[in-house]
Amino acid sequence: MSDEQKKKTVTEWSFSFEKLNESLSELFSSLGAAADAEVKTSSYQEPIATAESARVTLNPTVGVASVSALVDSDSLIEADVTYVGEIVFEVDEGDGFKEVLLGQRPLGGGEALQPIKDVFSAFAKRKDLRWDMRLTPNIPLDLAINSGMTANDFDLSGLQLKGLRFNGGAGRTDIKLPTMGTLYRVTLSNGTGELNVEIGAGADVDLTASSGAGKMRIALGEGALMHARISGGVGACEIALPPGIEAQVRASSGLGKVHVPAHFARQDAGKDFIATSGVWQTPDYDSAERRITIKYDGGLGSLTITQ
């Protein structure tokens, strides 16, 4: 593919909030809907109390969203949210367990156009809207994050994760995963945004990921292990492996190409000039006790492995 063709492809698949905002402005002006909803700020807090573990669901909708570990706090969650519309903050608890939900309340009733007006207002004010969420590092968490039109910075490296489920929307997302000392499961579903995942040094992750239309990058710290099943979409997938680790890549791609380091030996008898499918592995993969396995089912996007 020529440089001109590559540039055209990138342009076609780029996502512009500004252009979308202009289109929405024209649409809502024609409907007589002004972006005049009130911007509010609220704080939320729930103590750990007697909980020994928790399930937390975070649903940021529009704006800038961050998740990090609390410091010197007895809270399970603390959050400061600047938003348009209404927020839902719910807590259920049982014997040694709590469940927390923080997100946007679905609007209903009243003027039929009002929910649409509020969505537009939130989008128009997205640079002023924030979801700053902090979670306890003191008990194990089963964490789910469902993002909308948000730019996300999720530093989970200080948390005790039992598992993570992430559903992405239109914005860029940066995720830092912790080193737990034990295997934990991560499920990632990207949307149209860019997804960057950093796996901590020495971590052991069972990963299931879908890259969607956005680009996905995964970088593993030194000594990290990963058993991954990745479904590619339109966007490219890049995986940076730590030095010295043995690894195998089993790829079945559509139109996208597969690129692996030179020291990965191809195990099948494929003769294609530019590989789209195959099995590659490092020289001592079969005998290694600690190793990485990647199964990739691709679409239009390419897979690139570096080490």
Tab-separated table of N, CA and C in Angstrom, residues 198-259:
chain	number	residue	atom	x	y	z
A	198	GLU	N	-1.695	-1.356	29.281
A	198	GLU	CA	-0.366	-1.625	29.838
A	198	GLU	C	-0.504	-2.667	30.934
A	199	ILE	N	0.119	-3.829	30.738
A	199	ILE	CA	0.070	-4.922	31.705
A	199	ILE	C	1.322	-4.863	32.575
A	200	GLY	N	1.125	-4.803	33.888
A	200	GLY	CA	2.233	-4.593	34.811
A	200	GLY	C	3.287	-5.687	34.776
A	201	ALA	N	4.510	-5.325	35.147
A	201	ALA	CA	5.615	-6.284	35.196
A	201	ALA	C	5.274	-7.433	36.143
A	202	GLY	N	5.473	-8.665	35.664
A	202	GLY	CA	5.219	-9.842	36.491
A	202	GLY	C	3.770	-10.237	36.600
A	203	ALA	N	2.875	-9.533	35.915
A	203	ALA	CA	1.449	-9.864	35.974
A	203	ALA	C	1.167	-11.157	35.215
A	204	ASP	N	0.026	-11.778	35.535
A	204	ASP	CA	-0.415	-13.005	34.870
A	204	ASP	C	-1.887	-12.801	34.505
A	205	VAL	N	-2.157	-12.620	33.202
A	205	VAL	CA	-3.478	-12.182	32.754
A	205	VAL	C	-4.070	-13.166	31.750
A	206	ASP	N	-5.338	-13.492	31.969
A	206	ASP	CA	-6.126	-14.238	30.997
A	206	ASP	C	-6.990	-13.203	30.276
A	207	LEU	N	-6.661	-12.931	29.010
A	207	LEU	CA	-7.244	-11.796	28.295
A	207	LEU	C	-8.148	-12.244	27.156
A	208	THR	N	-9.337	-11.665	27.114
A	208	THR	CA	-10.224	-11.778	25.966
A	208	THR	C	-10.497	-10.367	25.479
A	209	ALA	N	-10.245	-10.100	24.189
A	209	ALA	CA	-10.359	-8.727	23.699
A	209	ALA	C	-10.951	-8.684	22.302
A	210	SER	N	-11.719	-7.616	22.062
A	210	SER	CA	-12.262	-7.340	20.737
A	210	SER	C	-11.895	-5.912	20.390
A	211	SER	N	-11.200	-5.721	19.271
A	211	SER	CA	-10.663	-4.393	18.968
A	211	SER	C	-11.663	-3.482	18.277
A	212	GLY	N	-12.722	-4.011	17.697
A	212	GLY	CA	-13.737	-3.169	17.075
A	212	GLY	C	-13.172	-2.372	15.911
A	213	ALA	N	-13.639	-1.123	15.791
A	213	ALA	CA	-13.183	-0.271	14.697
A	213	ALA	C	-11.966	0.560	15.085
A	214	GLY	N	-11.657	0.608	16.370
A	214	GLY	CA	-10.532	1.406	16.837
A	214	GLY	C	-9.236	0.629	16.875
A	215	LYS	N	-8.147	1.352	17.048
A	215	LYS	CA	-6.832	0.738	17.151
A	215	LYS	C	-6.592	0.270	18.576
A	216	MET	N	-5.968	-0.892	18.739
A	216	MET	CA	-5.692	-1.434	20.065
A	216	MET	C	-4.200	-1.738	20.200
A	217	ARG	N	-3.626	-1.258	21.309
A	217	ARG	CA	-2.220	-1.536	21.616
A	217	ARG	C	-2.145	-2.194	22.995
A	218	ILE	N	-1.371	-3.269	23.102
A	218	ILE	CA	-1.174	-3.967	24.371
A	218	ILE	C	0.325	-4.080	24.616
A	219	ALA	N	0.784	-3.600	25.764
A	219	ALA	CA	2.204	-3.659	26.105
A	219	ALA	C	2.362	-4.407	27.418
A	220	LEU	N	3.221	-5.424	27.437
A	220	LEU	CA	3.448	-6.232	28.635
A	220	LEU	C	4.756	-5.836	29.297
A	221	GLY	N	4.706	-5.654	30.626
A	221	GLY	CA	5.903	-5.356	31.375
A	221	GLY	C	6.814	-6.569	31.496
A	222	GLU	N	8.013	-6.350	31.982
A	222	GLU	CA	9.004	-7.421	32.084
A	222	GLU	C	8.482	-8.562	32.955
A	223	GLY	N	8.594	-9.786	32.444
A	223	GLY	CA	8.174	-10.964	33.195
A	223	GLY	C	6.679	-11.208	33.202
A	224	ALA	N	5.893	-10.372	32.538
A	224	ALA	CA	4.443	-10.564	32.514
A	224	ALA	C	4.077	-11.738	31.613
A	225	LEU	N	3.008	-12.427	31.987
A	225	LEU	CA	2.489	-13.537	31.198
A	225	LEU	C	1.087	-13.205	30.724
A	226	MET	N	0.718	-13.759	29.573
A	226	MET	CA	-0.614	-13.495	29.036
A	226	MET	C	-1.070	-14.668	28.185
A	227	HIS	N	-2.295	-15.117	28.456
A	227	HIS	CA	-2.978	-16.045	27.559
A	227	HIS	C	-4.109	-15.251	26.933
A	228	ALA	N	-4.025	-14.987	25.623
A	228	ALA	CA	-4.921	-14.023	24.999
A	228	ALA	C	-5.704	-14.622	23.849
A	229	ARG	N	-6.971	-14.209	23.785
A	229	ARG	CA	-7.845	-14.500	22.649
A	229	ARG	C	-8.349	-13.149	22.167
A	230	ILE	N	-7.953	-12.780	20.944
A	230	ILE	CA	-8.231	-11.438	20.443
A	230	ILE	C	-8.982	-11.523	19.122
A	231	SER	N	-10.093	-10.789	19.068
A	231	SER	CA	-10.863	-10.670	17.830
A	231	SER	C	-10.577	-9.309	17.225
A	232	GLY	N	-10.014	-9.304	16.043
A	232	GLY	CA	-9.698	-8.048	15.380
A	232	GLY	C	-10.880	-7.552	14.580
A	233	GLY	N	-10.919	-6.255	14.353
A	233	GLY	CA	-11.971	-5.651	13.557
A	233	GLY	C	-11.375	-4.882	12.407
A	234	VAL	N	-11.744	-3.608	12.319
A	234	VAL	CA	-11.207	-2.739	11.279
A	234	VAL	C	-9.865	-2.159	11.708
A	235	GLY	N	-9.752	-1.826	12.994
A	235	GLY	CA	-8.533	-1.203	13.491
A	235	GLY	C	-7.384	-2.187	13.648
A	236	ALA	N	-6.169	-1.653	13.621
A	236	ALA	CA	-4.974	-2.471	13.787
A	236	ALA	C	-4.789	-2.871	15.242
A	237	CYS	N	-4.117	-3.998	15.464
A	237	CYS	CA	-3.784	-4.476	16.805
A	237	CYS	C	-2.275	-4.620	16.905
A	238	GLU	N	-1.698	-4.005	17.936
A	238	GLU	CA	-0.255	-4.087	18.174
A	238	GLU	C	-0.010	-4.637	19.568
A	239	ILE	N	0.888	-5.630	19.675
A	239	ILE	CA	1.202	-6.244	20.964
A	239	ILE	C	2.712	-6.219	21.158
A	240	ALA	N	3.155	-5.566	22.237
A	240	ALA	CA	4.578	-5.487	22.563
A	240	ALA	C	4.876	-6.470	23.684
A	241	LEU	N	5.658	-7.502	23.393
A	241	LEU	CA	5.991	-8.533	24.368
A	241	LEU	C	7.247	-8.157	25.134
A	242	PRO	N	7.373	-8.616	26.389
A	242	PRO	CA	8.586	-8.324	27.145
A	242	PRO	C	9.767	-9.112	26.586
A	243	PRO	N	10.978	-8.612	26.755
A	243	PRO	CA	12.149	-9.310	26.225
A	243	PRO	C	12.380	-10.639	26.939
A	244	GLY	N	12.844	-11.621	26.179
A	244	GLY	CA	13.261	-12.899	26.756
A	244	GLY	C	12.157	-13.904	26.999
A	245	ILE	N	10.889	-13.530	26.880
A	245	ILE	CA	9.798	-14.456	27.151
A	245	ILE	C	9.520	-15.299	25.905
A	246	GLU	N	9.201	-16.569	26.108
A	246	GLU	CA	8.829	-17.434	25.002
A	246	GLU	C	7.363	-17.204	24.653
A	247	ALA	N	7.045	-17.248	23.367
A	247	ALA	CA	5.692	-16.902	22.955
A	247	ALA	C	5.286	-17.643	21.688
A	248	GLN	N	3.981	-17.827	21.557
A	248	GLN	CA	3.402	-18.398	20.346
A	248	GLN	C	2.265	-17.497	19.871
A	249	VAL	N	2.174	-17.284	18.564
A	249	VAL	CA	1.104	-16.511	17.955
A	249	VAL	C	0.384	-17.408	16.955
A	250	ARG	N	-0.911	-17.573	17.166
A	250	ARG	CA	-1.737	-18.363	16.245
A	250	ARG	C	-2.767	-17.407	15.652
A	251	ALA	N	-2.601	-17.074	14.373
A	251	ALA	CA	-3.410	-16.028	13.762
A	251	ALA	C	-4.216	-16.554	12.585
A	252	SER	N	-5.451	-16.099	12.531
A	252	SER	CA	-6.328	-16.352	11.396
A	252	SER	C	-6.949	-15.019	11.036
A	253	SER	N	-6.443	-14.392	9.991
A	253	SER	CA	-6.833	-13.036	9.668
A	253	SER	C	-7.644	-12.994	8.384
A	254	GLY	N	-8.340	-11.879	8.182
A	254	GLY	CA	-9.096	-11.676	6.960
A	254	GLY	C	-8.211	-11.022	5.926
A	255	LEU	N	-8.432	-9.731	5.686
A	255	LEU	CA	-7.591	-8.999	4.749
A	255	LEU	C	-6.377	-8.389	5.439
A	256	GLY	N	-6.409	-8.331	6.760
A	256	GLY	CA	-5.296	-7.757	7.496
A	256	GLY	C	-4.068	-8.650	7.485
A	257	LYS	N	-2.898	-8.038	7.569
A	257	LYS	CA	-1.639	-8.770	7.545
A	257	LYS	C	-1.151	-9.067	8.955
A	258	VAL	N	-0.274	-10.061	9.066
A	258	VAL	CA	0.319	-10.453	10.340
A	258	VAL	C	1.817	-10.208	10.275
A	259	HIS	N	2.337	-9.461	11.258
A	259	HIS	CA	3.768	-9.155	11.301
A	259	HIS	C	4.321	-9.620	12.650
